[in-house]
């Protein structure tokens, strides 16, 4: 492990953007109350402000008088190997980078992105938790963390096309839109692929899949490695360029959307003139412009609520579209959880947390907040637009033996299409 | 040395020196941050960055502090919202709208402004002092605050507490003779002025950075900050 590399990375990352925010922190501790991992466990080390401690220490000790003084007096310690290992556990296992804390911090500090910066340092030091690193390596080698190789991809897509009798255009040059699924959908929720294909067909979209850009999930981004994040995003961008599409649609995956839509342009050269959007935005637009028509009240299976994903709603901005859709599908039975929209509570499984076995106890503990919300809303079904959230929900519903249905929004839309 | 000469030192040369250190120190901190360099944000926006920043300030300054219970995290730690809010309110009112301080501003800036009636300022100052005690106790017992508090955090509390209490006692002629208390008040103010640029009390300046960044980041995504 190279602790010095971590320290150097922290210092490199610290431009005005990072430093001014580190300086603004008053150490008031209010952010802790926002974090589902702290709320669920009461472990003070899960306080967001503590998660950025290494970044803060590296910055202070390198750039500020007080930092140097504190170091000389022994009030603060330099960053050691044990620290890097210790924080590796805290920031990978007990943080989903949901950025809820930044909404509670009175100074508005962007804690989520700063914790991502801490991940970058720790990843460069080579101290990423083994389970997560294994998934990253798998994606680097095979193109997918869940083993969706070329062959598996072809087989699965053929099977989906047969099973649900949908058309799945592959590598079509001249299409307008490249749709990229996540391997969670490909392996665990294949019905989502069929649903989205059905909707796109109905809307008359000229779309295509790509064998080259076949995986939207980005484990390099979870890890916080800029190099691997770029390589993985590059596969999608290259495919889009080759096919000459105008638009890339990220399907039900939040972290991938954050990477491709909100981060890529600041990390690498992104192809000009290609818009990146999310399937929920597309659905909202189809419904609004009448390109698809939905059966009013198509859903009638008890109260239904919507879970806002941190990367698609809070950090993606697609807060209204799912509500517009649910108000059509379930005009009387749609109930909000509190808090909701941009203030929603995270599912607890994002940011790569669900991929780390050792995080299971706190991941389940964090979900209890969600259970409480669902119960208070009296919901029988929870709809969502992120497969990673959905994976967490499905796993937790089983773990806690809950009487709750978990629904993907695209599927609900596909089921409600007017002929 | 008698109290008279201590007072004239604390109000005179020491105050001026402290003020100079304060201003120079803050400017240094500002320059230091600005020269680290900003990276341009090349991401195409969905909403307005500027609008988001404006909303973020409006909410942060005019709305949340006055209706903290609306925040869904409020119930988990109400003390910090009340004590934090009351402390800041009392502090700003006393420093800017208290009659005695306004005279200081006038002598420094050359112009003055209307002040609030003394009883109001007085009560708010007392409130701020009580709030500081609550914040102190909270820092002692809250597990997160215990973890993130070092000597600097305790020094912040103490060095703000001293001018506040001596100032309050001064106006109420409590405990010590006027000149003695005034001297203590001025000495503690001087020490605080020197301490601010070295500490996180300087957050009042960086607040404008972090809040603008927050607002712009949410605004560009089309989300209310
Ligand atoms: S980003 Fe989310 S999970 Fe991470 S510290 Fe903040 S609130 Fe907790
Ligand atoms: S809420 Fe904000 S200012 Fe307070 S400790 Fe957390 S990060 Fe720092």
XYZ file of C-alpha atoms in Angstrom, chain A:
419
model
C 0.000 0.000 0.000
C 1.263 3.459 -0.827
C 0.086 5.936 1.734
C 2.216 8.700 0.296
C 0.406 8.266 -3.018
C -2.880 8.796 -1.219
C -1.568 11.956 0.410
C -0.213 13.256 -2.886
C -3.548 12.563 -4.537
C -5.415 14.459 -1.826
C -3.100 17.415 -2.326
C -3.421 17.266 -6.109
C -7.203 17.195 -5.814
C -7.232 20.233 -3.595
C -7.852 23.213 -5.820
C -9.935 26.212 -4.796
C -13.130 24.191 -5.118
C -12.113 21.622 -2.519
C -10.107 23.939 -0.274
C -12.763 26.626 0.086
C -15.241 23.984 1.195
C -12.835 22.349 3.621
C -12.249 25.794 5.105
C -15.959 26.485 5.409
C -16.608 23.522 7.694
C -17.321 24.634 11.252
C -17.153 21.132 12.746
C -20.741 21.480 13.884
C -21.572 17.831 13.273
C -25.002 18.525 11.790
C -24.240 16.487 8.683
C -24.165 13.337 10.799
C -27.909 13.483 11.267
C -28.376 13.278 7.518
C -26.447 10.090 6.996
C -28.499 6.915 6.995
C -25.504 4.895 8.133
C -25.024 7.099 11.176
C -28.734 7.221 11.869
C -29.009 3.462 11.656
C -25.978 2.549 13.736
C -25.124 5.599 15.855
C -21.456 5.062 15.018
C -19.885 8.560 15.106
C -17.234 7.496 12.617
C -19.958 7.398 9.985
C -20.471 11.155 10.267
C -19.906 12.664 6.811
C -17.481 15.245 8.180
C -15.356 12.448 9.628
C -15.320 10.664 6.282
C -13.431 13.582 4.717
C -10.986 13.815 7.623
C -8.023 12.486 5.612
C -8.565 14.986 2.816
C -8.811 17.755 5.388
C -5.696 16.641 7.223
C -3.656 16.334 4.039
C -4.798 19.794 2.966
C -4.163 21.467 6.317
C -0.791 19.884 6.836
C 0.374 20.888 3.392
C -1.185 24.302 2.923
C -2.112 25.963 6.204
C -0.212 27.510 9.047
C -2.544 26.030 11.645
C -2.199 22.603 10.078
C 1.574 22.776 10.263
C 1.385 24.073 13.816
C -0.991 21.316 14.865
C 1.342 18.764 13.336
C 4.363 20.222 15.117
C 2.542 20.269 18.448
C 1.323 16.728 17.984
C -2.337 17.791 18.087
C -2.870 16.283 14.646
C -1.131 13.237 13.324
C 0.275 12.695 9.864
C -1.586 10.174 7.730
C -0.310 6.634 8.315
C -0.965 3.297 6.632
C -3.462 2.336 9.337
C -5.435 5.503 8.633
C -5.755 4.701 4.962
C -6.960 1.183 5.773
C -9.325 2.439 8.436
C -10.891 5.110 6.232
C -11.126 2.643 3.383
C -13.674 0.748 5.470
C -15.595 3.862 6.459
C -15.905 5.484 3.073
C -16.509 2.407 0.936
C -18.673 0.383 3.294
C -20.566 3.143 5.057
C -21.108 5.704 2.313
C -23.241 5.504 -0.791
C -22.119 8.956 -1.977
C -25.790 9.926 -1.875
C -24.994 13.551 -0.985
C -27.945 13.918 1.339
C -25.528 15.311 3.909
C -24.767 18.301 1.722
C -28.417 19.332 2.007
C -28.246 19.337 5.775
C -24.855 20.963 6.226
C -25.541 24.622 7.071
C -22.517 25.555 4.981
C -23.757 23.492 2.044
C -20.495 21.613 1.742
C -20.557 19.103 -1.135
C -19.712 16.198 1.090
C -20.624 13.481 -1.417
C -18.167 14.674 -4.075
C -15.520 15.282 -1.413
C -15.909 11.728 -0.121
C -15.541 10.601 -3.720
C -12.236 12.484 -3.744
C -11.171 10.577 -0.639
C -11.997 7.359 -2.484
C -9.724 8.451 -5.314
C -6.796 8.844 -2.933
C -7.440 5.518 -1.281
C -7.862 3.775 -4.614
C -4.511 5.148 -5.781
C -2.957 3.846 -2.600
C -4.320 0.437 -3.491
C -6.525 0.051 -0.430
C -9.958 -0.521 -1.971
C -11.969 -3.258 -0.175
C -11.249 -6.606 -1.817
C -14.825 -7.378 -2.908
C -15.223 -4.053 -4.657
C -11.802 -4.299 -6.279
C -12.626 -7.772 -7.573
C -15.711 -6.372 -9.283
C -13.694 -3.485 -10.730
C -11.089 -5.865 -12.111
C -13.753 -8.077 -13.550
C -15.298 -5.137 -15.350
C -11.916 -4.029 -16.671
C -11.179 -7.505 -18.032
C -14.544 -8.815 -19.155
C -16.385 -5.576 -19.707
C -18.842 -6.196 -16.880
C -18.703 -6.732 -13.134
C -21.419 -9.377 -13.347
C -19.714 -11.422 -16.028
C -21.634 -10.136 -19.025
C -19.033 -11.041 -21.641
C -19.662 -10.715 -25.377
C -21.142 -14.194 -25.508
C -23.274 -13.810 -22.427
C -24.558 -10.496 -23.777
C -25.527 -12.008 -27.125
C -27.215 -14.968 -25.468
C -29.131 -12.893 -22.974
C -30.351 -10.413 -25.556
C -31.430 -13.183 -27.904
C -33.268 -14.830 -25.046
C -34.993 -11.582 -24.005
C -36.078 -10.971 -27.591
C -37.556 -14.477 -27.799
C -39.064 -14.658 -24.362
C -40.907 -11.334 -24.494
C -41.239 -11.109 -28.280
C -39.559 -7.746 -28.571
C -37.213 -6.339 -31.148
C -33.732 -5.527 -29.905
C -31.877 -3.671 -32.675
C -28.141 -4.329 -32.373
C -25.297 -2.159 -33.680
C -27.560 -0.242 -36.050
C -25.659 2.566 -37.685
C -27.768 5.620 -38.301
C -29.946 5.100 -35.252
C -30.685 8.234 -33.234
C -30.379 6.741 -29.820
C -27.979 4.335 -28.186
C -29.523 2.569 -25.216
C -27.096 1.111 -22.696
C -28.310 -1.273 -20.027
C -26.627 -2.169 -16.780
C -25.531 -5.715 -16.105
C -27.914 -5.747 -13.150
C -30.747 -5.434 -15.635
C -29.176 -7.905 -18.030
C -28.625 -10.575 -15.378
C -31.237 -9.872 -12.703
C -34.059 -7.833 -14.209
C -34.193 -8.880 -17.893
C -37.894 -8.006 -17.977
C -36.735 -4.379 -17.733
C -34.963 -4.713 -21.064
C -38.094 -6.063 -22.685
C -40.165 -3.290 -21.112
C -37.887 -0.525 -22.353
C -37.719 -2.094 -25.835
C -41.489 -2.149 -25.946
C -41.756 1.504 -24.940
C -39.114 2.664 -27.411
C -40.838 0.771 -30.180
C -44.182 2.288 -29.289
C -42.692 5.783 -29.226
C -41.208 5.196 -32.675
C -37.691 5.842 -31.441
C -34.883 4.949 -33.843
C -32.693 3.205 -31.339
C -29.996 0.602 -31.051
C -27.989 -1.465 -28.637
C -24.267 -1.861 -29.005
C -22.049 -4.849 -28.337
C -19.135 -2.557 -27.704
C -20.980 -0.201 -25.385
C -22.985 -2.911 -23.722
C -22.404 -2.076 -20.074
C -23.427 1.193 -18.461
C -22.389 0.330 -14.896
C -19.093 1.919 -13.932
C -17.252 0.211 -11.115
C -14.249 2.431 -11.735
C -16.463 5.317 -10.640
C -17.548 3.493 -7.495
C -13.925 2.837 -6.761
C -13.011 6.451 -7.440
C -10.278 5.666 -9.939
C -10.287 8.378 -12.615
C -8.332 6.198 -15.051
C -10.681 3.249 -14.868
C -13.755 5.479 -14.784
C -12.613 7.031 -18.050
C -11.803 3.730 -19.733
C -15.233 2.353 -18.872
C -17.050 5.511 -19.979
C -14.891 5.550 -23.107
C -16.370 2.217 -24.178
C -19.842 3.751 -24.236
C -18.755 7.013 -25.866
C -16.748 5.154 -28.524
C -19.720 2.980 -29.363
C -21.919 6.057 -29.636
C -19.432 7.764 -31.935
C -19.048 4.726 -34.168
C -22.778 4.296 -34.523
C -23.264 8.003 -35.114
C -26.077 8.406 -32.619
C -27.272 11.738 -31.252
C -28.248 10.520 -27.853
C -27.107 8.050 -25.210
C -29.809 6.761 -22.913
C -28.664 5.437 -19.575
C -31.218 2.943 -18.320
C -32.104 2.264 -14.737
C -28.688 2.869 -13.201
C -27.921 5.877 -11.084
C -24.187 5.889 -10.609
C -23.626 5.418 -14.332
C -25.819 8.411 -15.003
C -23.856 10.533 -12.572
C -20.665 9.478 -14.332
C -21.719 9.839 -17.959
C -23.998 12.841 -17.599
C -22.508 14.912 -14.801
C -18.865 13.949 -14.537
C -17.509 12.833 -17.898
C -17.118 16.293 -19.438
C -14.857 17.358 -16.581
C -12.695 14.246 -16.803
C -12.219 13.583 -20.480
C -13.038 14.708 -23.988
C -16.617 13.730 -24.567
C -17.886 13.453 -28.140
C -19.523 16.709 -29.189
C -23.181 16.767 -30.061
C -24.151 13.599 -28.214
C -26.619 14.187 -25.445
C -26.620 11.906 -22.420
C -29.963 11.363 -20.817
C -31.738 8.985 -18.488
C -34.567 6.639 -19.326
C -36.818 8.371 -16.784
C -36.313 11.699 -18.540
C -37.168 10.026 -21.828
C -40.304 8.414 -20.400
C -41.405 11.744 -18.982
C -40.888 13.405 -22.334
C -42.769 10.665 -24.243
C -45.740 10.989 -21.943
C -45.739 14.776 -22.023
C -45.490 15.023 -25.793
C -47.976 12.208 -26.330
C -45.514 9.883 -28.070
C -46.825 7.185 -25.772
C -50.212 7.054 -24.085
C -50.720 5.419 -20.722
C -53.888 3.862 -19.394
C -55.231 6.109 -16.692
C -55.278 4.237 -13.381
C -53.585 1.167 -14.875
C -52.091 0.347 -11.526
C -54.634 -0.763 -8.958
C -52.888 -2.903 -6.408
C -53.093 -0.851 -3.204
C -51.094 2.174 -2.160
C -47.931 2.804 -4.124
C -44.993 5.049 -3.335
C -41.881 6.165 -5.186
C -38.327 5.819 -3.953
C -36.098 8.684 -5.122
C -32.643 7.494 -6.096
C -29.797 9.744 -5.043
C -28.124 9.774 -8.456
C -31.215 10.006 -10.637
C -33.405 12.265 -8.567
C -31.355 14.254 -6.026
C -28.255 14.449 -8.206
C -29.847 13.747 -11.552
C -32.707 16.201 -11.362
C -35.397 13.829 -12.693
C -37.696 14.346 -9.778
C -40.885 15.414 -11.489
C -41.045 12.921 -14.369
C -41.717 9.800 -12.276
C -44.395 11.688 -10.355
C -46.110 12.822 -13.527
C -46.174 9.203 -14.655
C -47.383 7.810 -11.342
C -50.150 10.372 -11.164
C -51.462 8.882 -14.388
C -50.893 5.242 -13.468
C -52.111 5.489 -9.895
C -54.067 8.728 -9.553
C -55.672 7.766 -6.254
C -53.206 5.390 -4.697
C -49.905 7.242 -5.161
C -48.542 8.304 -1.767
C -45.298 10.140 -1.048
C -42.883 8.985 1.619
C -41.415 11.660 3.899
C -38.863 12.984 3.311
C -38.974 12.671 -0.440
C -37.764 14.204 -3.712
C -34.288 15.758 -3.340
C -34.399 15.187 0.411
C -35.130 11.489 0.184
C -33.379 8.868 2.265
C -30.978 6.664 0.330
C -31.694 2.944 -0.078
C -28.344 2.161 1.532
C -27.036 -0.087 -1.223
C -25.596 2.376 -3.750
C -22.063 3.622 -4.290
C -20.768 0.067 -4.515
C -21.826 -0.767 -0.949
C -23.974 -3.682 -2.042
C -20.957 -5.261 -3.725
C -19.055 -5.452 -0.433
C -20.020 -8.466 1.646
C -18.588 -7.025 4.845
C -20.953 -4.076 4.588
C -24.036 -6.301 4.764
C -24.937 -5.631 8.423
C -24.909 -1.851 8.073
C -26.529 -2.036 4.657
C -29.458 -3.891 6.198
C -29.479 -1.559 9.199
C -29.711 1.482 6.913
C -32.609 -0.077 5.057
C -34.648 -0.105 8.246
C -35.085 3.647 7.816
C -36.624 2.898 4.454
C -38.917 0.263 5.937
C -40.117 2.812 8.430
C -40.836 5.311 5.652
C -42.699 2.754 3.571
C -44.808 1.704 6.554
C -45.661 5.299 7.391
C -46.753 5.894 3.806
C -48.827 2.724 4.054
C -47.486 1.548 0.707
C -47.891 -1.955 -0.668
C -45.675 -1.283 -3.668
C -42.524 0.784 -4.018
C -41.646 1.986 -7.498
C -38.166 3.184 -8.440
C -36.037 4.070 -11.411
C -32.658 2.661 -10.388
C -31.698 -1.008 -10.664
C -29.121 -0.689 -7.948
C -31.762 0.585 -5.521
C -33.997 -2.177 -6.785
C -31.376 -4.819 -6.083
C -31.095 -3.474 -2.538
C -34.878 -3.378 -2.141
C -35.375 -6.903 -3.458
C -32.620 -8.244 -1.226
C -33.902 -6.417 1.844
C -37.540 -7.319 1.275
C -36.393 -10.919 1.378
C -34.027 -10.385 4.299
C -36.677 -8.719 6.429
C -39.477 -10.808 5.019
C -41.565 -7.778 4.110
C -44.931 -7.745 2.464
C -43.927 -5.128 -0.088
C -43.732 -5.310 -3.867
C -40.776 -3.759 -5.655
C -41.462 -2.296 -9.097
C -39.341 -0.784 -11.812
C -40.889 2.368 -13.248
C -40.140 1.445 -16.884
C -41.906 -1.846 -16.428
C -44.944 -0.175 -14.964
C -45.012 2.157 -17.950
C -44.627 -0.705 -20.420
C -47.494 -2.582 -18.776
C -49.733 0.459 -19.011
C -49.140 1.338 -22.671
C -52.317 2.068 -24.602
C -52.485 -0.128 -27.641
